[in-house]
Amino acid sequence: MKAIGSRLIDLIKNHTTIRFLIVGIINTLVGTGTMFLLYNCVPWNVPVGSNFPYWFSTAANYVVGSIVSFLLNKYFTFRSKSWSWSEVFRFVLNIALCYLVAYGLAKPLVRQALSGAEKTIQDNAAMLVGMVLFVFLNYFGQRFFAFKNKDQN
């Protein structure tokens, strides 16, 4: 248990982690703005008078945010100098899996926790919970899978 705690402290002290958090702030502003704007403000034609659906809005967050994330994390955070389609594939696969797991867990958990609340409140809360889960999963996926440095253990 002590080894796990020590490893987490090393990750927090690591400059890669700090750069990832900076990129995350930028990415969060872009992606979250897109998600909440679509869900709460942009009219959707079916049914008339409603806004973009939960899954479309959250997916748009990660499509837009992933483009920003890929470029900034590749070159700034993880300083990956190589370019390959396999790296792009690993990045896309990581984003897709993190998205499905994070938002797939968040929606039913929040729906159960806020069962008495309106659907809009449940969905907005699920989006926030999904974001937190996504960031945690995504960091490890990008660091140890998508942009894995050959020198890493």
GROMACS .gro file of N, CA and C in nm:
model
  459
    1MET      N    1   0.082  -0.119   0.000
    1MET     CA    2   0.000   0.000   0.000
    1MET      C    3   0.087   0.126   0.000
    2LYS      N    4   0.196   0.121   0.075
    2LYS     CA    5   0.287   0.235   0.081
    2LYS      C    6   0.349   0.262  -0.056
    3ALA      N    7   0.377   0.155  -0.133
    3ALA     CA    8   0.436   0.170  -0.266
    3ALA      C    9   0.339   0.240  -0.360
    4ILE      N   10   0.210   0.211  -0.350
    4ILE     CA   11   0.110   0.276  -0.434
    4ILE      C   12   0.103   0.424  -0.402
    5GLY      N   13   0.102   0.459  -0.272
    5GLY     CA   14   0.099   0.599  -0.231
    5GLY      C   15   0.222   0.674  -0.278
    6SER      N   16   0.337   0.610  -0.268
    6SER     CA   17   0.462   0.671  -0.313
    6SER      C   18   0.459   0.695  -0.464
    7ARG      N   19   0.406   0.600  -0.538
    7ARG     CA   20   0.396   0.612  -0.685
    7ARG      C   21   0.302   0.727  -0.723
    8LEU      N   22   0.190   0.741  -0.651
    8LEU     CA   23   0.097   0.851  -0.679
    8LEU      C   24   0.161   0.986  -0.651
    9ILE      N   25   0.238   0.995  -0.543
    9ILE     CA   26   0.308   1.121  -0.511
    9ILE      C   27   0.410   1.153  -0.619
   10ASP      N   28   0.482   1.052  -0.668
   10ASP     CA   29   0.578   1.073  -0.778
   10ASP      C   30   0.507   1.125  -0.903
   11LEU      N   31   0.389   1.071  -0.934
   11LEU     CA   32   0.313   1.116  -1.052
   11LEU      C   33   0.271   1.262  -1.036
   12ILE      N   34   0.228   1.300  -0.916
   12ILE     CA   35   0.185   1.437  -0.893
   12ILE      C   36   0.302   1.534  -0.906
   13LYS      N   37   0.420   1.495  -0.858
   13LYS     CA   38   0.539   1.580  -0.866
   13LYS      C   39   0.595   1.588  -1.007
   14ASN      N   40   0.564   1.491  -1.089
   14ASN     CA   41   0.618   1.480  -1.224
   14ASN      C   42   0.573   1.598  -1.311
   15HIS      N   43   0.665   1.656  -1.386
   15HIS     CA   44   0.632   1.768  -1.474
   15HIS      C   45   0.529   1.729  -1.580
   16THR      N   46   0.530   1.604  -1.619
   16THR     CA   47   0.431   1.556  -1.716
   16THR      C   48   0.291   1.573  -1.660
   17THR      N   49   0.275   1.542  -1.533
   17THR     CA   50   0.144   1.555  -1.470
   17THR      C   51   0.100   1.700  -1.467
   18ILE      N   52   0.191   1.790  -1.435
   18ILE     CA   53   0.159   1.933  -1.431
   18ILE      C   54   0.122   1.984  -1.570
   19ARG      N   55   0.199   1.944  -1.672
   19ARG     CA   56   0.166   1.985  -1.809
   19ARG      C   57   0.031   1.928  -1.852
   20PHE      N   58   0.003   1.803  -1.813
   20PHE     CA   59  -0.125   1.742  -1.845
   20PHE      C   60  -0.239   1.822  -1.783
   21LEU      N   61  -0.221   1.868  -1.660
   21LEU     CA   62  -0.325   1.948  -1.594
   21LEU      C   63  -0.346   2.082  -1.664
   22ILE      N   64  -0.238   2.145  -1.709
   22ILE     CA   65  -0.251   2.272  -1.783
   22ILE      C   66  -0.328   2.250  -1.912
   23VAL      N   67  -0.291   2.147  -1.986
   23VAL     CA   68  -0.362   2.114  -2.109
   23VAL      C   69  -0.507   2.080  -2.076
   24GLY      N   70  -0.527   2.011  -1.965
   24GLY     CA   71  -0.662   1.975  -1.924
   24GLY      C   72  -0.750   2.096  -1.898
   25ILE      N   73  -0.692   2.200  -1.842
   25ILE     CA   74  -0.769   2.323  -1.818
   25ILE      C   75  -0.812   2.384  -1.951
   26ILE      N   76  -0.719   2.394  -2.043
   26ILE     CA   77  -0.751   2.448  -2.176
   26ILE      C   78  -0.855   2.361  -2.245
   27ASN      N   79  -0.831   2.232  -2.244
   27ASN     CA   80  -0.921   2.136  -2.306
   27ASN      C   81  -1.060   2.139  -2.242
   28THR      N   82  -1.064   2.152  -2.109
   28THR     CA   83  -1.191   2.157  -2.038
   28THR      C   84  -1.271   2.280  -2.076
   29LEU      N   85  -1.204   2.393  -2.087
   29LEU     CA   86  -1.275   2.516  -2.126
   29LEU      C   87  -1.338   2.502  -2.265
   30VAL      N   88  -1.261   2.446  -2.358
   30VAL     CA   89  -1.311   2.429  -2.495
   30VAL      C   90  -1.420   2.323  -2.502
   31GLY      N   91  -1.392   2.205  -2.450
   31GLY     CA   92  -1.486   2.094  -2.460
   31GLY      C   93  -1.611   2.113  -2.377
   32THR      N   94  -1.595   2.157  -2.252
   32THR     CA   95  -1.710   2.176  -2.165
   32THR      C   96  -1.799   2.288  -2.215
   33GLY      N   97  -1.737   2.392  -2.264
   33GLY     CA   98  -1.816   2.500  -2.323
   33GLY      C   99  -1.901   2.448  -2.437
   34THR      N  100  -1.842   2.366  -2.522
   34THR     CA  101  -1.916   2.306  -2.633
   34THR      C  102  -2.031   2.220  -2.582
   35MET      N  103  -2.003   2.134  -2.484
   35MET     CA  104  -2.103   2.040  -2.432
   35MET      C  105  -2.222   2.112  -2.369
   36PHE      N  106  -2.195   2.202  -2.275
   36PHE     CA  107  -2.304   2.268  -2.205
   36PHE      C  108  -2.379   2.366  -2.296
   37LEU      N  109  -2.309   2.428  -2.388
   37LEU     CA  110  -2.375   2.517  -2.483
   37LEU      C  111  -2.474   2.438  -2.569
   38LEU      N  112  -2.429   2.325  -2.624
   38LEU     CA  113  -2.518   2.244  -2.707
   38LEU      C  114  -2.636   2.191  -2.627
   39TYR      N  115  -2.610   2.137  -2.508
   39TYR     CA  116  -2.717   2.075  -2.430
   39TYR      C  117  -2.818   2.176  -2.379
   40ASN      N  118  -2.771   2.293  -2.336
   40ASN     CA  119  -2.860   2.389  -2.269
   40ASN      C  120  -2.906   2.506  -2.355
   41CYS      N  121  -2.838   2.536  -2.464
   41CYS     CA  122  -2.868   2.660  -2.535
   41CYS      C  123  -2.903   2.645  -2.682
   42VAL      N  124  -2.852   2.546  -2.750
   42VAL     CA  125  -2.872   2.536  -2.895
   42VAL      C  126  -3.000   2.456  -2.923
   43PRO      N  127  -3.094   2.517  -2.994
   43PRO     CA  128  -3.219   2.446  -3.025
   43PRO      C  129  -3.196   2.323  -3.112
   44TRP      N  130  -3.271   2.221  -3.086
   44TRP     CA  131  -3.267   2.094  -3.158
   44TRP      C  132  -3.406   2.073  -3.215
   45ASN      N  133  -3.416   2.030  -3.338
   45ASN     CA  134  -3.546   2.023  -3.406
   45ASN      C  135  -3.636   1.908  -3.364
   46VAL      N  136  -3.581   1.802  -3.309
   46VAL     CA  137  -3.667   1.688  -3.276
   46VAL      C  138  -3.648   1.654  -3.129
   47PRO      N  139  -3.745   1.659  -3.044
   47PRO     CA  140  -3.873   1.725  -3.065
   47PRO      C  141  -3.857   1.877  -3.059
   48VAL      N  142  -3.949   1.945  -3.117
   48VAL     CA  143  -3.943   2.091  -3.125
   48VAL      C  144  -3.934   2.150  -2.984
   49GLY      N  145  -3.843   2.244  -2.969
   49GLY     CA  146  -3.830   2.314  -2.842
   49GLY      C  147  -3.727   2.255  -2.747
   50SER      N  148  -3.672   2.139  -2.777
   50SER     CA  149  -3.571   2.083  -2.688
   50SER      C  150  -3.432   2.116  -2.741
   51ASN      N  151  -3.332   2.087  -2.660
   51ASN     CA  152  -3.194   2.112  -2.699
   51ASN      C  153  -3.126   1.982  -2.737
   52PHE      N  154  -2.999   1.990  -2.775
   52PHE     CA  155  -2.925   1.871  -2.816
   52PHE      C  156  -2.930   1.765  -2.706
   53PRO      N  157  -2.941   1.639  -2.743
   53PRO     CA  158  -2.949   1.531  -2.645
   53PRO      C  159  -2.818   1.512  -2.567
   54TYR      N  160  -2.830   1.447  -2.452
   54TYR     CA  161  -2.718   1.419  -2.361
   54TYR      C  162  -2.601   1.354  -2.434
   55TRP      N  163  -2.625   1.244  -2.503
   55TRP     CA  164  -2.514   1.171  -2.565
   55TRP      C  165  -2.450   1.250  -2.678
   56PHE      N  166  -2.528   1.323  -2.755
   56PHE     CA  167  -2.471   1.405  -2.863
   56PHE      C  168  -2.386   1.518  -2.805
   57SER      N  169  -2.437   1.582  -2.701
   57SER     CA  170  -2.365   1.695  -2.641
   57SER      C  171  -2.234   1.650  -2.577
   58THR      N  172  -2.239   1.538  -2.504
   58THR     CA  173  -2.116   1.490  -2.442
   58THR      C  174  -2.017   1.439  -2.546
   59ALA      N  175  -2.067   1.377  -2.652
   59ALA     CA  176  -1.977   1.330  -2.759
   59ALA      C  177  -1.911   1.448  -2.830
   60ALA      N  178  -1.987   1.554  -2.855
   60ALA     CA  179  -1.931   1.674  -2.919
   60ALA      C  180  -1.818   1.733  -2.834
   61ASN      N  181  -1.835   1.728  -2.703
   61ASN     CA  182  -1.731   1.774  -2.611
   61ASN      C  183  -1.600   1.702  -2.642
   62TYR      N  184  -1.606   1.572  -2.658
   62TYR     CA  185  -1.484   1.495  -2.675
   62TYR      C  186  -1.433   1.492  -2.817
   63VAL      N  187  -1.515   1.515  -2.912
   63VAL     CA  188  -1.464   1.528  -3.050
   63VAL      C  189  -1.383   1.657  -3.061
   64VAL      N  190  -1.444   1.768  -3.017
   64VAL     CA  191  -1.375   1.898  -3.024
   64VAL      C  192  -1.255   1.899  -2.930
   65GLY      N  193  -1.279   1.856  -2.805
   65GLY     CA  194  -1.172   1.856  -2.706
   65GLY      C  195  -1.058   1.762  -2.741
   66SER      N  196  -1.088   1.651  -2.806
   66SER     CA  197  -0.984   1.553  -2.839
   66SER      C  198  -0.886   1.605  -2.943
   67ILE      N  199  -0.934   1.686  -3.034
   67ILE     CA  200  -0.843   1.745  -3.132
   67ILE      C  201  -0.744   1.836  -3.061
   68VAL      N  202  -0.794   1.921  -2.972
   68VAL     CA  203  -0.708   2.009  -2.892
   68VAL      C  204  -0.615   1.925  -2.806
   69SER      N  205  -0.671   1.825  -2.739
   69SER     CA  206  -0.595   1.739  -2.649
   69SER      C  207  -0.484   1.664  -2.720
   70PHE      N  208  -0.514   1.607  -2.836
   70PHE     CA  209  -0.414   1.531  -2.908
   70PHE      C  210  -0.292   1.617  -2.939
   71LEU      N  211  -0.316   1.732  -2.996
   71LEU     CA  212  -0.204   1.818  -3.036
   71LEU      C  213  -0.124   1.869  -2.916
   72LEU      N  214  -0.195   1.919  -2.815
   72LEU     CA  215  -0.124   1.973  -2.699
   72LEU      C  216  -0.055   1.865  -2.617
   73ASN      N  217  -0.124   1.753  -2.594
   73ASN     CA  218  -0.061   1.646  -2.514
   73ASN      C  219   0.054   1.579  -2.589
   74LYS      N  220   0.037   1.560  -2.718
   74LYS     CA  221   0.143   1.495  -2.795
   74LYS      C  222   0.272   1.577  -2.791
   75TYR      N  223   0.262   1.705  -2.823
   75TYR     CA  224   0.382   1.787  -2.838
   75TYR      C  225   0.425   1.860  -2.711
   76PHE      N  226   0.330   1.901  -2.626
   76PHE     CA  227   0.363   1.978  -2.506
   76PHE      C  228   0.377   1.889  -2.383
   77THR      N  229   0.277   1.806  -2.357
   77THR     CA  230   0.277   1.727  -2.233
   77THR      C  231   0.375   1.612  -2.239
   78PHE      N  232   0.357   1.524  -2.335
   78PHE     CA  233   0.436   1.401  -2.340
   78PHE      C  234   0.555   1.412  -2.435
   79ARG      N  235   0.567   1.525  -2.503
   79ARG     CA  236   0.681   1.555  -2.590
   79ARG      C  237   0.716   1.441  -2.685
   80SER      N  238   0.611   1.389  -2.744
   80SER     CA  239   0.627   1.280  -2.840
   80SER      C  240   0.675   1.339  -2.972
   81LYS      N  241   0.788   1.292  -3.018
   81LYS     CA  242   0.847   1.345  -3.141
   81LYS      C  243   0.805   1.266  -3.265
   82SER      N  244   0.762   1.146  -3.243
   82SER     CA  245   0.727   1.060  -3.357
   82SER      C  246   0.587   1.092  -3.409
   83TRP      N  247   0.560   1.045  -3.528
   83TRP     CA  248   0.427   1.056  -3.585
   83TRP      C  249   0.394   0.922  -3.650
   84SER      N  250   0.284   0.865  -3.608
   84SER     CA  251   0.243   0.739  -3.669
   84SER      C  252   0.091   0.726  -3.659
   85TRP      N  253   0.036   0.655  -3.754
   85TRP     CA  254  -0.108   0.630  -3.750
   85TRP      C  255  -0.144   0.540  -3.633
   86SER      N  256  -0.051   0.455  -3.591
   86SER     CA  257  -0.081   0.369  -3.476
   86SER      C  258  -0.095   0.453  -3.348
   87GLU      N  259  -0.017   0.560  -3.338
   87GLU     CA  260  -0.030   0.651  -3.224
   87GLU      C  261  -0.166   0.723  -3.228
   88VAL      N  262  -0.206   0.767  -3.344
   88VAL     CA  263  -0.338   0.830  -3.359
   88VAL      C  264  -0.447   0.729  -3.322
   89PHE      N  265  -0.434   0.605  -3.370
   89PHE     CA  266  -0.532   0.502  -3.339
   89PHE      C  267  -0.539   0.476  -3.189
   90ARG      N  268  -0.422   0.465  -3.122
   90ARG     CA  269  -0.420   0.442  -2.977
   90ARG      C  270  -0.486   0.559  -2.903
   91PHE      N  271  -0.460   0.681  -2.950
   91PHE     CA  272  -0.520   0.798  -2.887
   91PHE      C  273  -0.672   0.794  -2.902
   92VAL      N  274  -0.721   0.770  -3.022
   92VAL     CA  275  -0.865   0.765  -3.047
   92VAL      C  276  -0.929   0.651  -2.967
   93LEU      N  277  -0.865   0.535  -2.965
   93LEU     CA  278  -0.917   0.422  -2.888
   93LEU      C  279  -0.924   0.456  -2.740
   94ASN      N  280  -0.819   0.519  -2.687
   94ASN     CA  281  -0.817   0.560  -2.547
   94ASN      C  282  -0.932   0.657  -2.517
   95ILE      N  283  -0.947   0.759  -2.600
   95ILE     CA  284  -1.054   0.858  -2.579
   95ILE      C  285  -1.190   0.789  -2.582
   96ALA      N  286  -1.213   0.703  -2.681
   96ALA     CA  287  -1.342   0.635  -2.695
   96ALA      C  288  -1.371   0.548  -2.573
   97LEU      N  289  -1.273   0.471  -2.529
   97LEU     CA  290  -1.296   0.383  -2.414
   97LEU      C  291  -1.318   0.464  -2.286
   98CYS      N  292  -1.238   0.566  -2.265
   98CYS     CA  293  -1.255   0.651  -2.146
   98CYS      C  294  -1.392   0.719  -2.148
   99TYR      N  295  -1.433   0.767  -2.264
   99TYR     CA  296  -1.564   0.832  -2.277
   99TYR      C  297  -1.676   0.734  -2.244
  100LEU      N  298  -1.675   0.617  -2.305
  100LEU     CA  299  -1.782   0.520  -2.283
  100LEU      C  300  -1.788   0.475  -2.138
  101VAL      N  301  -1.674   0.448  -2.078
  101VAL     CA  302  -1.671   0.404  -1.939
  101VAL      C  303  -1.717   0.517  -1.847
  102ALA      N  304  -1.658   0.636  -1.863
  102ALA     CA  305  -1.688   0.748  -1.773
  102ALA      C  306  -1.834   0.790  -1.779
  103TYR      N  307  -1.884   0.814  -1.899
  103TYR     CA  308  -2.021   0.861  -1.911
  103TYR      C  309  -2.123   0.748  -1.896
  104GLY      N  310  -2.081   0.627  -1.933
  104GLY     CA  311  -2.168   0.512  -1.912
  104GLY      C  312  -2.190   0.484  -1.765
  105LEU      N  313  -2.090   0.509  -1.681
  105LEU     CA  314  -2.104   0.493  -1.536
  105LEU      C  315  -2.174   0.614  -1.473
  106ALA      N  316  -2.139   0.733  -1.520
  106ALA     CA  317  -2.189   0.855  -1.457
  106ALA      C  318  -2.341   0.868  -1.465
  107LYS      N  319  -2.397   0.842  -1.580
  107LYS     CA  320  -2.541   0.867  -1.597
  107LYS      C  321  -2.626   0.780  -1.504
  108PRO      N  322  -2.607   0.648  -1.499
  108PRO     CA  323  -2.691   0.570  -1.408
  108PRO      C  324  -2.662   0.598  -1.260
  109LEU      N  325  -2.536   0.626  -1.225
  109LEU     CA  326  -2.504   0.657  -1.086
  109LEU      C  327  -2.572   0.787  -1.041
  110VAL      N  328  -2.563   0.889  -1.123
  110VAL     CA  329  -2.624   1.018  -1.088
  110VAL      C  330  -2.776   1.007  -1.093
  111ARG      N  331  -2.829   0.935  -1.190
  111ARG     CA  332  -2.974   0.917  -1.198
  111ARG      C  333  -3.027   0.854  -1.070
  112GLN      N  334  -2.954   0.755  -1.018
  112GLN     CA  335  -2.995   0.690  -0.894
  112GLN      C  336  -2.978   0.785  -0.775
  113ALA      N  337  -2.865   0.855  -0.768
  113ALA     CA  338  -2.839   0.946  -0.656
  113ALA      C  339  -2.935   1.064  -0.653
  114LEU      N  340  -2.974   1.112  -0.770
  114LEU     CA  341  -3.064   1.229  -0.780
  114LEU      C  342  -3.200   1.188  -0.837
  115SER      N  343  -3.251   1.076  -0.793
  115SER     CA  344  -3.375   1.021  -0.851
  115SER      C  345  -3.494   1.116  -0.840
  116GLY      N  346  -3.493   1.203  -0.743
  116GLY     CA  347  -3.605   1.296  -0.727
  116GLY      C  348  -3.591   1.425  -0.805
  117ALA      N  349  -3.478   1.445  -0.870
  117ALA     CA  350  -3.451   1.570  -0.942
  117ALA      C  351  -3.503   1.563  -1.085
  118GLU      N  352  -3.516   1.680  -1.146
  118GLU     CA  353  -3.557   1.688  -1.287
  118GLU      C  354  -3.451   1.625  -1.376
  119LYS      N  355  -3.493   1.580  -1.494
  119LYS     CA  356  -3.402   1.515  -1.589
  119LYS      C  357  -3.286   1.608  -1.627
  120THR      N  358  -3.313   1.735  -1.648
  120THR     CA  359  -3.208   1.830  -1.687
  120THR      C  360  -3.102   1.840  -1.578
  121ILE      N  361  -3.143   1.844  -1.453
  121ILE     CA  362  -3.049   1.851  -1.342
  121ILE      C  363  -2.968   1.721  -1.335
  122GLN      N  364  -3.035   1.607  -1.349
  122GLN     CA  365  -2.966   1.478  -1.349
  122GLN      C  366  -2.862   1.472  -1.461
  123ASP      N  367  -2.902   1.513  -1.581
  123ASP     CA  368  -2.809   1.507  -1.695
  123ASP      C  369  -2.690   1.600  -1.678
  124ASN      N  370  -2.714   1.723  -1.631
  124ASN     CA  371  -2.604   1.816  -1.610
  124ASN      C  372  -2.509   1.765  -1.502
  125ALA      N  373  -2.562   1.708  -1.395
  125ALA     CA  374  -2.478   1.651  -1.289
  125ALA      C  375  -2.401   1.530  -1.343
  126ALA      N  376  -2.466   1.447  -1.424
  126ALA     CA  377  -2.399   1.331  -1.483
  126ALA      C  378  -2.285   1.376  -1.575
  127MET      N  379  -2.304   1.486  -1.645
  127MET     CA  380  -2.197   1.538  -1.730
  127MET      C  381  -2.076   1.578  -1.647
  128LEU      N  382  -2.101   1.642  -1.534
  128LEU     CA  383  -1.989   1.683  -1.447
  128LEU      C  384  -1.918   1.561  -1.388
  129VAL      N  385  -1.993   1.463  -1.341
  129VAL     CA  386  -1.933   1.341  -1.286
  129VAL      C  387  -1.856   1.267  -1.396
  130GLY      N  388  -1.915   1.259  -1.514
  130GLY     CA  389  -1.849   1.193  -1.626
  130GLY      C  390  -1.717   1.260  -1.661
  131MET      N  391  -1.714   1.393  -1.654
  131MET     CA  392  -1.590   1.466  -1.683
  131MET      C  393  -1.480   1.428  -1.585
  132VAL      N  394  -1.513   1.420  -1.458
  132VAL     CA  395  -1.413   1.385  -1.356
  132VAL      C  396  -1.360   1.244  -1.380
  133LEU      N  397  -1.450   1.149  -1.402
  133LEU     CA  398  -1.408   1.012  -1.430
  133LEU      C  399  -1.322   1.006  -1.557
  134PHE      N  400  -1.364   1.079  -1.659
  134PHE     CA  401  -1.291   1.079  -1.785
  134PHE      C  402  -1.148   1.129  -1.767
  135VAL      N  403  -1.130   1.239  -1.695
  135VAL     CA  404  -0.996   1.297  -1.677
  135VAL      C  405  -0.903   1.196  -1.611
  136PHE      N  406  -0.952   1.131  -1.507
  136PHE     CA  407  -0.871   1.033  -1.436
  136PHE      C  408  -0.830   0.918  -1.527
  137LEU      N  409  -0.926   0.859  -1.595
  137LEU     CA  410  -0.898   0.747  -1.685
  137LEU      C  411  -0.809   0.789  -1.802
  138ASN      N  412  -0.838   0.907  -1.857
  138ASN     CA  413  -0.767   0.955  -1.975
  138ASN      C  414  -0.619   0.982  -1.948
  139TYR      N  415  -0.586   1.037  -1.832
  139TYR     CA  416  -0.446   1.064  -1.802
  139TYR      C  417  -0.364   0.936  -1.812
  140PHE      N  418  -0.410   0.833  -1.743
  140PHE     CA  419  -0.334   0.708  -1.743
  140PHE      C  420  -0.335   0.642  -1.881
  141GLY      N  421  -0.446   0.653  -1.953
  141GLY     CA  422  -0.451   0.598  -2.087
  141GLY      C  423  -0.356   0.666  -2.183
  142GLN      N  424  -0.349   0.799  -2.177
  142GLN     CA  425  -0.257   0.871  -2.265
  142GLN      C  426  -0.112   0.848  -2.225
  143ARG      N  427  -0.087   0.852  -2.096
  143ARG     CA  428   0.052   0.839  -2.051
  143ARG      C  429   0.109   0.701  -2.077
  144PHE      N  430   0.031   0.599  -2.049
  144PHE     CA  431   0.086   0.463  -2.055
  144PHE      C  432   0.040   0.383  -2.176
  145PHE      N  433  -0.044   0.442  -2.260
  145PHE     CA  434  -0.090   0.369  -2.378
  145PHE      C  435  -0.075   0.452  -2.504
  146ALA      N  436  -0.143   0.564  -2.514
  146ALA     CA  437  -0.145   0.642  -2.637
  146ALA      C  438  -0.009   0.701  -2.672
  147PHE      N  439   0.056   0.766  -2.576
  147PHE     CA  440   0.184   0.831  -2.600
  147PHE      C  441   0.296   0.765  -2.521
  148LYS      N  442   0.287   0.637  -2.501
  148LYS     CA  443   0.386   0.565  -2.422
  148LYS      C  444   0.524   0.583  -2.482
  149ASN      N  445   0.614   0.633  -2.399
  149ASN     CA  446   0.752   0.651  -2.440
  149ASN      C  447   0.823   0.516  -2.429
  150LYS      N  448   0.908   0.486  -2.524
  150LYS     CA  449   0.979   0.356  -2.524
  150LYS      C  450   1.065   0.339  -2.399
  151ASP      N  451   1.104   0.452  -2.337
  151ASP     CA  452   1.189   0.445  -2.218
  151ASP      C  453   1.110   0.420  -2.091
  152GLN      N  454   0.976   0.432  -2.096
  152GLN     CA  455   0.894   0.411  -1.978
  152GLN      C  456   0.890   0.265  -1.941
  153ASN      N  457   0.877   0.239  -1.812
  153ASN     CA  458   0.864   0.100  -1.766
  153ASN      C  459   0.721   0.056  -1.779
   0.00000   0.00000   0.00000
